Coordinates of C-alpha atoms and ligand atoms in Angstrom, one line a residue:
M1 CA -46.6 19.9 -8.5
T2 CA -46.1 16.5 -10.0
T3 CA -42.6 15.9 -11.4
I4 CA -42.2 14.3 -14.8
H5 CA -39.1 12.3 -15.7
P6 CA -38.3 10.5 -18.9
Y7 CA -38.0 6.7 -18.7
P8 CA -35.4 5.3 -18.6
L9 CA -34.5 8.0 -16.1
A10 CA -30.9 8.6 -17.2
R11 CA -28.0 7.0 -19.0
V12 CA -25.3 6.7 -16.4
G13 CA -21.7 6.6 -17.6
L14 CA -19.4 4.8 -15.1
I15 CA -15.7 4.9 -15.2
G16 CA -14.4 1.7 -13.6
G17 CA -16.0 -1.8 -13.8
G18 CA -15.0 -3.3 -10.5
Q19 CA -17.2 -4.5 -7.6
L20 CA -18.3 -1.0 -6.6
G21 CA -19.3 -0.3 -10.2
R22 CA -21.2 -3.6 -10.3
M23 CA -23.3 -2.6 -7.3
I24 CA -23.9 0.8 -8.8
V25 CA -25.1 -0.8 -12.0
K26 CA -27.5 -3.0 -10.0
A27 CA -28.9 0.0 -8.2
A28 CA -29.1 1.9 -11.6
K29 CA -31.3 -0.9 -13.0
R30 CA -33.6 -0.9 -10.0
L31 CA -33.9 2.9 -10.2
G32 CA -34.8 2.8 -13.9
C33 CA -31.5 4.0 -15.4
T34 CA -29.4 2.4 -18.1
S35 CA -25.6 2.3 -17.7
V36 CA -22.4 2.1 -19.7
V37 CA -19.2 1.1 -18.1
L38 CA -15.6 1.9 -19.1
D39 CA -13.1 -0.7 -18.0
P40 CA -9.9 -2.1 -19.6
V41 CA -11.0 -5.7 -18.9
E42 CA -13.7 -7.2 -21.1
G43 CA -16.5 -8.7 -19.0
S44 CA -15.5 -6.7 -15.9
P45 CA -17.7 -7.2 -12.8
A46 CA -19.8 -4.2 -13.7
G47 CA -19.6 -4.6 -17.4
Q48 CA -21.1 -8.1 -17.2
I49 CA -24.4 -6.6 -16.0
A50 CA -24.4 -3.1 -17.4
T51 CA -26.3 -2.2 -20.6
R52 CA -22.9 -2.0 -22.3
Q53 CA -19.2 -1.9 -21.6
I54 CA -16.6 0.1 -23.5
V55 CA -13.3 -1.6 -23.2
G56 CA -10.6 1.0 -22.5
D57 CA -8.3 2.5 -20.0
Y58 CA -9.4 4.9 -17.3
H59 CA -6.8 7.3 -18.5
D60 CA -7.8 7.1 -22.2
A61 CA -9.2 10.5 -23.1
G62 CA -10.8 9.2 -26.3
K63 CA -12.6 6.4 -24.5
I64 CA -13.8 8.7 -21.7
R65 CA -15.2 11.0 -24.4
Q66 CA -16.9 8.1 -26.1
L67 CA -18.5 7.3 -22.8
A68 CA -19.6 10.9 -22.3
A69 CA -21.1 11.0 -25.7
D70 CA -23.4 8.0 -24.9
C71 CA -24.5 9.1 -21.4
D72 CA -26.4 11.9 -19.6
V73 CA -24.1 11.9 -16.5
L74 CA -20.6 10.7 -15.8
T75 CA -19.4 9.2 -12.5
F76 CA -16.7 6.9 -11.3
E77 CA -15.9 4.1 -8.9
L78 CA -12.2 4.8 -8.4
E79 CA -10.0 7.9 -8.1
D80 CA -7.1 7.0 -10.4
I81 CA -8.6 8.2 -13.6
A82 CA -8.0 11.1 -16.1
A83 CA -9.3 14.1 -14.2
D84 CA -8.1 16.6 -16.9
T85 CA -10.4 14.9 -19.4
L86 CA -13.3 15.1 -17.0
A87 CA -12.6 18.8 -16.4
E88 CA -12.7 19.4 -20.2
L89 CA -15.9 17.5 -20.6
E90 CA -17.5 19.6 -17.7
A91 CA -16.4 22.8 -19.5
E92 CA -18.1 21.5 -22.6
G93 CA -21.3 21.0 -20.6
H94 CA -21.3 17.3 -19.7
P95 CA -22.4 16.7 -16.1
V96 CA -19.7 14.9 -14.1
H97 CA -20.2 14.0 -10.4
P98 CA -18.3 14.2 -8.2
S99 CA -16.7 17.1 -10.2
A100 CA -13.2 17.0 -11.7
S101 CA -12.1 19.7 -9.3
V102 CA -13.1 17.6 -6.3
L103 CA -11.5 14.6 -7.8
K104 CA -8.2 16.5 -8.3
V105 CA -8.1 17.7 -4.7
I106 CA -8.6 14.1 -3.5
Q107 CA -6.4 12.3 -6.0
D108 CA -3.3 13.7 -4.4
K109 CA -3.2 12.8 -0.7
L110 CA -1.0 15.9 0.1
T111 CA -3.4 18.3 -1.6
Q112 CA -6.3 16.6 0.0
K113 CA -4.9 16.9 3.5
R114 CA -3.9 20.5 3.0
F115 CA -7.4 21.2 1.8
L116 CA -8.9 19.6 4.9
Q117 CA -6.5 21.6 7.1
D118 CA -7.3 24.8 5.3
H119 CA -11.0 24.2 6.1
G120 CA -10.4 23.6 9.8
I121 CA -11.0 19.8 9.6
P122 CA -8.9 17.9 12.1
T123 CA -6.3 15.6 10.5
P124 CA -3.0 14.1 11.8
E125 CA -0.1 16.6 11.6
L126 CA 1.9 16.0 8.4
E127 CA 4.8 17.2 6.2
E128 CA 5.7 16.9 2.6
V129 CA 8.5 14.5 1.6
L130 CA 10.3 15.2 -1.7
S131 CA 12.7 12.3 -1.6
P132 CA 12.7 10.0 1.4
E133 CA 15.8 10.4 3.6
L134 CA 16.2 9.3 7.1
E135 CA 17.2 12.7 8.5
P136 CA 13.9 14.5 7.8
F137 CA 11.9 11.5 9.0
R138 CA 14.0 11.5 12.2
T139 CA 13.4 15.2 12.7
F140 CA 9.7 14.7 12.2
G141 CA 9.8 11.9 14.7
F142 CA 8.8 8.2 14.9
P143 CA 6.3 6.5 15.0
L144 CA 5.1 7.9 11.7
V145 CA 3.2 6.9 8.6
Q146 CA 4.6 7.6 5.1
K147 CA 2.0 7.8 2.3
A148 CA 2.4 8.0 -1.5
R149 CA 0.8 11.2 -2.8
R150 CA -0.9 9.3 -5.7
G151 CA -2.2 6.0 -6.7
G152 CA -2.4 4.2 -3.4
Y153 CA -5.3 1.9 -2.5
D154 CA -6.1 -0.9 -0.1
G155 CA -3.1 0.0 2.0
R156 CA -0.7 -0.1 -0.9
G157 CA 1.2 3.2 -0.8
V158 CA 1.2 3.3 3.0
A159 CA 4.2 2.5 5.1
V160 CA 3.7 2.5 8.9
M161 CA 7.0 3.0 10.6
V162 CA 7.1 2.5 14.3
T163 CA 10.8 3.2 14.7
E164 CA 13.6 4.3 12.4
A165 CA 14.8 0.6 12.3
V166 CA 12.2 0.0 9.6
F167 CA 13.2 3.0 7.5
D168 CA 14.1 0.6 4.7
K169 CA 10.3 0.1 4.2
C170 CA 10.1 3.6 2.9
L171 CA 8.3 4.4 -0.4
P172 CA 10.6 5.8 -3.1
V173 CA 8.0 8.2 -4.4
P174 CA 6.6 11.7 -3.9
S175 CA 4.9 11.4 -0.5
L176 CA 4.0 12.8 2.8
I177 CA 4.7 11.7 6.4
E178 CA 2.2 12.1 9.1
R179 CA 1.9 11.3 12.8
F180 CA 1.0 7.8 13.7
V181 CA -2.3 8.0 15.5
D182 CA -2.5 5.8 18.5
R183 CA -6.1 5.0 17.8
A184 CA -8.9 3.5 19.8
K185 CA -10.9 2.9 16.7
E186 CA -11.1 3.5 12.9
I187 CA -14.5 4.6 11.8
A188 CA -16.2 5.9 8.7
V189 CA -19.1 8.0 7.9
L190 CA -20.7 7.9 4.5
V191 CA -22.1 11.3 3.3
A192 CA -24.4 11.8 0.4
R193 CA -24.8 15.3 -1.1
S194 CA -27.0 15.9 -4.0
T195 CA -26.8 18.4 -6.9
T196 CA -29.5 20.3 -5.0
G197 CA -27.3 20.6 -1.9
E198 CA -29.4 18.1 0.1
I199 CA -27.1 16.2 2.5
K200 CA -27.5 13.0 4.5
T201 CA -25.2 10.9 6.5
Y202 CA -25.2 7.2 7.3
P203 CA -24.6 6.1 10.9
A204 CA -20.9 5.8 11.7
V205 CA -19.4 2.3 11.2
E206 CA -16.4 0.7 12.7
M207 CA -13.6 -0.6 10.6
C208 CA -11.3 -3.3 12.0
M209 CA -8.2 -3.5 9.9
H210 CA -6.3 -6.6 8.9
P211 CA -3.1 -6.7 11.0
G212 CA -0.1 -5.9 8.8
E213 CA -2.1 -5.5 5.6
N214 CA -3.8 -2.1 6.2
L215 CA -6.8 -3.8 4.6
L216 CA -10.4 -3.8 5.9
D217 CA -11.0 -7.1 7.8
L218 CA -14.3 -6.7 9.6
L219 CA -16.9 -3.9 9.5
L220 CA -19.4 -3.3 12.3
A221 CA -22.5 -1.2 11.8
P222 CA -23.2 0.8 13.7
A223 CA -19.9 1.6 15.4
D224 CA -19.6 1.0 19.1
I225 CA -18.8 4.7 20.1
D226 CA -20.3 7.0 22.6
D227 CA -22.7 9.8 21.6
A228 CA -20.1 12.6 21.8
V229 CA -17.8 10.8 19.4
R230 CA -20.7 10.0 17.1
E231 CA -21.8 13.6 16.9
Q232 CA -18.2 14.8 16.4
A233 CA -17.8 12.3 13.5
E234 CA -21.0 13.2 11.8
E235 CA -20.4 16.9 12.1
I236 CA -16.8 16.6 10.7
A237 CA -18.0 14.3 7.8
I238 CA -20.7 16.8 6.8
R239 CA -18.3 19.7 7.1
T240 CA -15.8 17.8 4.9
V241 CA -18.2 17.2 2.1
E242 CA -19.7 20.7 2.3
A243 CA -16.2 22.2 2.1
L244 CA -15.5 20.2 -1.0
Q245 CA -19.0 21.1 -2.4
G246 CA -19.0 17.4 -3.4
V247 CA -21.9 15.8 -5.2
G248 CA -22.4 12.0 -4.8
I249 CA -21.5 9.6 -2.0
F250 CA -18.3 10.2 0.0
G251 CA -16.6 7.9 2.4
V252 CA -15.0 9.9 5.2
E253 CA -12.5 7.6 7.0
M254 CA -11.6 8.7 10.5
F255 CA -9.5 7.8 13.5
V256 CA -10.8 8.1 17.0
D257 CA -7.7 8.5 19.2
K258 CA -7.4 7.3 22.8
G259 CA -8.6 10.7 24.0
G260 CA -11.9 10.4 22.0
R261 CA -10.7 13.0 19.5
V262 CA -11.9 12.4 15.9
L263 CA -9.3 13.0 13.0
V264 CA -10.0 12.6 9.3
N265 CA -7.7 10.0 7.7
E266 CA -8.9 10.3 4.1
V267 CA -11.9 11.0 1.9
A268 CA -13.1 8.7 -0.9
P269 CA -15.1 10.6 -3.5
R270 CA -17.1 7.5 -4.3
T271 CA -19.0 4.6 -2.9
H272 CA -17.0 2.8 -0.2
N273 CA -16.1 -0.6 1.1
S274 CA -17.4 0.6 4.5
G275 CA -20.9 0.9 3.1
H276 CA -21.5 -2.5 1.6
H277 CA -23.8 -3.5 4.5
T278 CA -26.2 -0.7 3.6
I279 CA -27.6 -3.0 0.8
E280 CA -29.4 -5.0 3.4
A281 CA -29.0 -3.1 6.6
N282 CA -30.3 0.4 5.7
V283 CA -33.4 1.7 4.0
T284 CA -31.5 3.2 1.0
D285 CA -28.2 1.6 0.1
Q286 CA -25.1 3.7 -0.7
F287 CA -25.2 2.8 -4.4
E288 CA -28.8 3.9 -5.0
Q289 CA -28.1 7.0 -2.8
H290 CA -25.1 7.9 -5.0
L291 CA -27.3 7.8 -8.1
R292 CA -30.1 9.8 -6.4
A293 CA -27.4 12.4 -5.5
I294 CA -25.9 12.7 -8.9
L295 CA -29.3 12.8 -10.7
G296 CA -30.6 15.4 -8.3
L297 CA -33.4 13.1 -7.0
P298 CA -34.5 13.3 -3.4
L299 CA -32.1 11.4 -1.1
G300 CA -33.4 8.3 0.5
S301 CA -33.6 7.4 4.2
T302 CA -30.3 6.3 5.7
E303 CA -32.1 4.7 8.7
T304 CA -30.6 1.4 9.9
L305 CA -33.0 -1.6 9.7
S306 CA -30.6 -4.0 11.4
P307 CA -27.2 -4.1 12.9
A308 CA -24.7 -5.8 10.6
A309 CA -21.2 -7.1 10.3
M310 CA -19.4 -7.3 7.0
I311 CA -16.3 -9.2 5.8
N312 CA -14.6 -9.0 2.5
L313 CA -14.0 -12.3 0.8
L314 CA -10.4 -12.2 -0.3
G315 CA -8.6 -14.6 -2.6
M316 CA -6.6 -17.2 -0.6
P317 CA -2.9 -16.5 -0.2
G318 CA -0.9 -18.7 -2.5
E319 CA -3.7 -19.5 -4.8
S320 CA -4.2 -18.0 -8.3
G321 CA -6.4 -18.9 -11.2
K322 CA -10.0 -19.9 -11.9
P323 CA -11.9 -19.5 -8.6
V324 CA -13.5 -22.3 -6.6
L325 CA -15.7 -21.8 -3.6
R326 CA -15.0 -24.0 -0.6
G327 CA -17.5 -24.2 2.3
L328 CA -20.3 -22.3 0.5
D329 CA -23.2 -24.5 1.8
E330 CA -21.9 -24.3 5.4
T331 CA -21.7 -20.5 5.0
L332 CA -25.2 -20.1 3.5
S333 CA -26.7 -22.2 6.2
I334 CA -25.8 -19.6 8.9
P335 CA -28.9 -17.4 9.6
G336 CA -28.5 -13.8 8.5
V337 CA -25.7 -14.4 6.0
C338 CA -26.0 -12.4 2.8
L339 CA -23.5 -13.4 0.1
H340 CA -22.2 -11.1 -2.6
L341 CA -19.8 -12.5 -5.3
Y342 CA -18.4 -10.1 -7.8
G343 CA -18.1 -12.3 -10.9
K344 CA -14.3 -12.1 -11.2
A345 CA -13.0 -14.8 -13.5
I346 CA -9.6 -15.1 -11.8
T347 CA -8.6 -15.1 -8.2
S348 CA -5.3 -14.1 -6.8
P349 CA -4.0 -13.7 -3.2
F350 CA -6.0 -11.0 -1.3
R351 CA -8.0 -10.0 -4.3
K352 CA -11.5 -8.7 -3.3
M353 CA -13.7 -11.5 -4.7
G354 CA -16.9 -10.8 -2.8
H355 CA -18.2 -9.9 0.6
I356 CA -20.6 -11.2 3.2
T357 CA -23.0 -9.1 5.3
I358 CA -24.4 -10.7 8.4
L359 CA -27.5 -9.3 9.8
D360 CA -28.5 -9.9 13.4
R361 CA -30.6 -8.0 15.8
D362 CA -27.7 -8.4 18.3
I363 CA -24.6 -6.8 16.8
A364 CA -22.4 -9.0 19.1
M365 CA -23.9 -12.1 17.5
A366 CA -23.4 -10.6 14.0
M367 CA -19.7 -10.0 15.0
A368 CA -19.4 -13.5 16.4
K369 CA -20.7 -15.1 13.3
A370 CA -18.4 -13.0 11.1
K371 CA -15.4 -14.0 13.3
A372 CA -16.4 -17.6 13.2
L373 CA -16.5 -17.5 9.4
R374 CA -13.0 -16.1 9.4
V375 CA -11.5 -18.3 12.1
R376 CA -12.8 -21.5 10.8
D377 CA -12.3 -20.4 7.2
T378 CA -15.9 -21.6 6.6
I379 CA -15.8 -20.0 3.2
E380 CA -12.6 -19.8 1.1
I381 CA -12.1 -18.6 -2.4
G382 CA -9.2 -20.5 -3.8
S383 CA -8.2 -21.6 -7.2
E384 CA -9.3 -24.9 -8.9
D385 CA -5.8 -26.4 -8.8
G386 CA -5.0 -24.9 -5.4
L387 CA -1.9 -23.0 -6.9
Ligands
ATP401 N1 -1.6 8.4 10.6 C1 -1.9 7.1 10.8 N2 -1.8 6.5 12.1 C2 -2.1 5.2 12.3 N3 -2.5 4.4 11.3 C3 -2.6 4.8 10.1 C4 -2.4 6.2 9.8 N4 -2.6 6.4 8.4 C5 -3.0 5.2 8.0 N5 -3.0 4.2 8.9 C6 -3.4 2.8 8.7 O1 -3.2 2.4 7.4 C7 -4.5 2.2 6.8 C8 -4.5 2.6 5.3 O2 -4.3 4.0 5.2 P1 -5.0 4.9 4.2 O3 -6.5 4.7 4.4 O4 -4.5 6.2 4.3 O5 -4.6 4.2 2.8 P2 -5.3 3.7 1.5 O6 -4.4 2.8 0.8 O7 -5.7 4.9 0.8 O8 -6.4 2.9 2.1 P3 -7.7 2.2 1.6 O9 -7.7 2.2 0.1 O10 -7.6 0.8 2.2 O11 -8.8 3.0 2.2 C9 -5.5 2.9 7.6 O12 -6.8 2.4 7.5 C10 -4.9 2.7 9.0 O13 -5.2 1.4 9.5
MG402 MG1 -8.1 4.3 3.7

């Protein structure tokens, strides 16, 4: 039977107006949805292009309620938001995807990892830390990784401790400690699960981290892993999202250890930095897929159209203020370069200002071009006065 939908299809309410939100808003427009964004900063990257922005904090119950009143479905682009308000709204009949209960499990890294363990999903061995003291760390054994239970992102809230000599780096907050995984690779699998239960994965990608910063430096899609690892990773990622009964896109970050064993590091209940390449490199990008999932539409094909490498464009260290783009023409003249800038009015050191996806039939070439962009600093986002 022919389905009939209203048009616009839906009013999407989005908590968070950053780059992920901006790319969700673009997909929403394409798919025939309108969008309202809640973000504390007027003219946020997503707010600039959304139908409307409500200026307010992610924890402001009143503003979240205002957003819900104006929209058919609520979703979010970050985890650090008022989950209790979302739970109340759900109870009052407002669709919220992913659900408040999924968000609550994930918001706290300890709860999240216990949940994964309870569902038989392999993760590094861990222990809760009430207040960081050397003795329990020593008993657990170095090398270890201490993680804040809440509020960490982009490697903030993570302290890698190779030996007890660096114990002074410890985080003075409620946290957990876990085994340092001597890893061969870090990979991620994006999983989309719809309100109907339909589920699809994207091919695993490889994340190369910035040394010392715990920040994504270079992404390769697809990951260079053997079939056994690939199957393990996909199966674990699906099992993770099924266990959560999650609706939307989920980024499942994993380690592959030196023995080829796959362990889940963490789950992001949202679109993910490891899926930016899907805009050009896959039939359906992660942002549209997220909307399809939360609106109960059929999921799109996740098939890869081209291998890709992706780099984040970070604000130059030591420079803050109104951005200036150095080396733009040189960068755009490289075949296969797809540039995305996020419309942020101010740059600061290591701030995510944009990204570049490089398509090439040969992934080694894509990687070489990405590395050349980095090494030669072909493109730089600095500040006008260089300060
Ligand atoms: N158990 C571990 N063993 C080895 N390295 C680890 C471990 N846990 C984390 N790391 C390193 O630290 C990085 C950041 O950790 P994690 O993903 O838990 O933090 P995050 O701040 O939530 O990250 P992001 O927002 O960047 O995804 C990982 O990508 C990895 O490089
Ligand atoms: Mg991470």
